[in-house]
């Protein structure tokens, strides 16, 4: 709440969020804001690159916005999962893994000390839901990819390594016209902190 106020955020003002790489970090900020009750958080599709390509103005130097009055609230349509909730959803619904497929399979892990995925999870890499310019794929194509992963109208959760790419998948689900998935913010980095939790590898 203090950080958002310092950035000039108020509950009654629209917040447009962007970054300079496929909207991954922007999606995480968007998820946090909407999860905590901000009804006007948006992500700039294509990010800074799209803005520059459109010939729109930019500024340089520091910015000191007037403080906002953002207050934390609840969004009943946005659910956060813990490890137990993610495990339950993997067996009773659909749990999507938003990391690149090699990390899902347990090969090429360069971030976390343990490789693999949550048993029962299905792979839907966030990086494959945007084109090479950083724009999200068209809504119809996104929906096809969710449906191919078995993610339909409900009972869907998503995680990644640390909750960033998972937020991008959550955003893509809304663009595809699907309900907002539940998100496991701690994701794989949290899952592996308990050696008693099971780990799966392979497809």
Coordinates of C-alpha atoms in Angstrom, one line a residue:
X1 CA 0.0 0.0 0.0
X2 CA 2.8 2.4 0.9
X3 CA 4.7 1.6 -2.3
X4 CA 1.7 2.2 -4.5
X5 CA 0.9 5.5 -2.8
X6 CA 4.5 6.6 -3.3
X7 CA 4.1 5.8 -7.0
X8 CA 1.0 8.0 -7.1
X9 CA -1.6 5.2 -7.3
X10 CA -5.1 5.9 -6.1
X11 CA -8.1 3.5 -6.2
X12 CA -10.2 5.8 -8.4
X13 CA -7.5 6.3 -11.0
X14 CA -6.6 4.0 -13.9
X15 CA -3.1 2.5 -13.7
X16 CA -1.4 1.6 -16.9
X17 CA 1.6 -0.7 -16.4
X18 CA 4.4 -1.5 -18.9
X19 CA 7.9 -2.9 -19.1
X20 CA 10.4 -3.5 -21.8
X21 CA 10.3 -7.3 -22.2
X22 CA 7.1 -9.1 -23.1
X23 CA 5.1 -7.6 -20.3
X24 CA 6.2 -10.2 -17.8
X25 CA 7.1 -7.8 -15.0
X26 CA 4.1 -5.6 -15.9
X27 CA 1.8 -8.6 -15.6
X28 CA 3.1 -9.3 -12.1
X29 CA 2.4 -5.7 -11.0
X30 CA -1.0 -5.9 -12.6
X31 CA -1.8 -9.1 -10.8
X32 CA -0.8 -7.7 -7.4
X33 CA -2.9 -4.5 -7.9
X34 CA -6.0 -6.3 -9.1
X35 CA -5.6 -9.0 -6.5
X36 CA -5.6 -6.3 -3.8
X37 CA -8.7 -4.6 -5.1
X38 CA -7.6 -2.1 -7.7
X39 CA -10.3 -2.2 -10.4
X40 CA -8.5 -0.1 -12.9
X41 CA -5.2 -1.8 -13.5
X42 CA -4.2 -2.4 -17.1
X43 CA -1.2 -3.6 -19.0
X44 CA 0.2 -1.9 -22.1
X45 CA 0.2 -4.6 -24.8
X46 CA 3.6 -4.7 -26.4
X47 CA 5.2 -2.6 -23.6
X48 CA 7.7 0.2 -24.2
X49 CA 8.6 -1.1 -27.6
X50 CA 5.0 -0.7 -28.8
X51 CA 4.9 2.9 -27.4
X52 CA 8.2 3.8 -29.2
X53 CA 7.1 2.1 -32.4
X54 CA 4.0 4.3 -32.4
X55 CA 6.1 7.4 -32.2
X56 CA 4.7 8.5 -28.9
X57 CA 6.6 10.8 -26.6
X58 CA 9.0 9.7 -23.8
X59 CA 10.5 11.6 -20.9
X60 CA 13.9 11.3 -19.3
X61 CA 15.0 12.0 -15.7
X62 CA 13.5 11.3 -12.4
X63 CA 9.8 11.5 -11.7
X64 CA 8.2 12.6 -8.4
X65 CA 4.5 12.0 -8.6
X66 CA 2.0 13.4 -6.1
X67 CA 1.3 10.7 -3.5
X68 CA -1.8 8.6 -4.1
X69 CA -4.3 7.2 -1.6
X70 CA -4.4 3.6 -2.6
X71 CA -6.0 1.3 0.0
X72 CA -5.8 -2.5 0.0
X73 CA -9.0 -4.3 -0.7
X74 CA -10.2 -7.7 -1.9
X75 CA -11.0 -9.0 -5.3
X76 CA -13.3 -12.0 -5.0
X77 CA -12.5 -13.2 -8.5
X78 CA -8.7 -13.4 -7.7
X79 CA -7.5 -16.3 -5.7
X80 CA -3.9 -16.9 -4.4
X81 CA -2.8 -20.5 -3.8
X82 CA -0.4 -21.9 -1.3
X83 CA 1.5 -25.1 -1.8
X84 CA -1.3 -27.3 -0.5
X85 CA -3.8 -25.5 -2.6
X86 CA -1.7 -26.0 -5.7
X87 CA -1.3 -29.7 -5.0
X88 CA -5.0 -30.1 -4.5
X89 CA -5.8 -28.2 -7.8
X90 CA -3.3 -30.4 -9.7
X91 CA -5.4 -33.4 -8.8
X92 CA -8.9 -32.0 -8.8
X93 CA -8.7 -29.4 -11.5
X94 CA -6.0 -28.0 -13.8
X95 CA -2.7 -26.6 -12.6
X96 CA -0.6 -24.9 -15.3
X97 CA 3.1 -24.5 -15.2
X98 CA 4.1 -21.2 -17.0
X99 CA 7.9 -21.8 -17.2
X100 CA 9.6 -22.8 -20.4
X101 CA 9.0 -26.5 -21.2
X102 CA 12.5 -27.6 -20.6
X103 CA 12.3 -26.4 -17.0
X104 CA 8.9 -28.1 -16.6
X105 CA 10.5 -31.3 -17.8
X106 CA 13.3 -31.0 -15.4
X107 CA 16.1 -30.3 -17.8
X108 CA 18.0 -27.0 -18.3
X109 CA 17.1 -25.6 -14.9
X110 CA 19.3 -22.6 -14.3
X111 CA 17.3 -20.7 -11.7
X112 CA 16.2 -23.0 -8.9
X113 CA 18.4 -25.6 -7.1
X114 CA 15.9 -28.4 -7.8
X115 CA 14.5 -29.3 -11.2
X116 CA 11.1 -30.7 -12.2
X117 CA 7.5 -29.7 -11.7
X118 CA 4.5 -30.2 -9.4
X119 CA 3.0 -33.6 -10.0
X120 CA -0.1 -33.4 -12.1
X121 CA 0.7 -30.0 -13.5
X122 CA 0.5 -29.2 -17.3
X123 CA 2.9 -27.1 -19.3
X124 CA 1.7 -23.8 -20.8
X125 CA 4.8 -21.6 -21.2
X126 CA 4.1 -17.9 -20.8
X127 CA 6.8 -17.0 -23.3
X128 CA 4.8 -18.8 -26.0
X129 CA 1.7 -16.7 -25.5
X130 CA 3.3 -13.5 -26.9
X131 CA 4.8 -12.9 -30.3
X132 CA 8.4 -11.8 -31.0
X133 CA 7.5 -8.1 -30.6
X134 CA 6.0 -8.8 -27.1
X135 CA 2.3 -8.5 -28.1
X136 CA -0.1 -11.1 -26.7
X137 CA -1.4 -13.5 -29.3
X138 CA -4.9 -12.9 -30.5
X139 CA -7.7 -13.9 -28.1
X140 CA -8.8 -16.8 -30.2
X141 CA -5.3 -18.2 -30.5
X142 CA -4.8 -17.8 -26.8
X143 CA -8.0 -19.6 -26.0
X144 CA -7.0 -22.5 -28.3
X145 CA -3.7 -22.9 -26.3
X146 CA -5.5 -22.9 -23.0
X147 CA -8.0 -25.4 -24.2
X148 CA -5.2 -27.6 -25.6
X149 CA -3.7 -27.6 -22.1
X150 CA -7.0 -28.7 -20.7
X151 CA -7.8 -25.3 -19.1
X152 CA -11.4 -24.4 -19.6
X153 CA -14.0 -22.4 -17.8
X154 CA -13.0 -23.1 -14.2
X155 CA -10.9 -24.9 -11.7
X156 CA -7.6 -23.6 -13.1
X157 CA -4.5 -22.5 -11.3
X158 CA -1.1 -21.4 -12.5
X159 CA 2.4 -21.2 -11.2
X160 CA 6.0 -20.7 -12.5
X161 CA 9.3 -20.2 -10.8
X162 CA 8.5 -17.2 -8.6
X163 CA 5.1 -16.0 -9.7
X164 CA 6.0 -13.6 -12.5
X165 CA 5.4 -15.7 -15.7
X166 CA 2.4 -17.1 -13.9
X167 CA 0.9 -13.6 -13.7
X168 CA 1.4 -13.3 -17.5
X169 CA -0.6 -16.5 -18.1
X170 CA -3.3 -15.2 -15.8
X171 CA -3.5 -12.0 -17.8
X172 CA -3.6 -14.0 -21.1
X173 CA -6.5 -16.1 -19.7
X174 CA -8.6 -12.9 -19.3
X175 CA -7.7 -11.7 -22.8
X176 CA -8.8 -15.1 -24.1
X177 CA -12.2 -14.6 -22.4
X178 CA -11.5 -17.2 -19.7
X179 CA -11.9 -16.8 -15.9
X180 CA -9.0 -15.5 -14.0
X181 CA -6.9 -18.5 -12.8
X182 CA -5.9 -18.9 -9.2
X183 CA -2.2 -18.0 -8.9
X184 CA 0.5 -19.6 -6.6
X185 CA 2.7 -16.6 -5.9
X186 CA 5.5 -18.7 -4.2
X187 CA 5.5 -21.1 -7.2
X188 CA 8.3 -23.6 -7.8
X189 CA 10.8 -21.7 -5.6
X190 CA 8.5 -22.1 -2.7
X191 CA 7.4 -25.7 -3.5
X192 CA 10.9 -27.0 -3.3
X193 CA 11.6 -25.5 0.1
X194 CA 10.0 -28.6 1.7
X195 CA 11.8 -31.8 0.7
X196 CA 8.8 -33.8 1.6
X197 CA 6.8 -32.4 -1.3
X198 CA 6.9 -34.6 -4.4
X199 CA 8.6 -33.7 -7.6
X200 CA 7.9 -34.9 -11.1
X201 CA 10.1 -34.8 -14.2
X202 CA 9.5 -35.4 -17.9
X203 CA 6.5 -34.6 -20.0

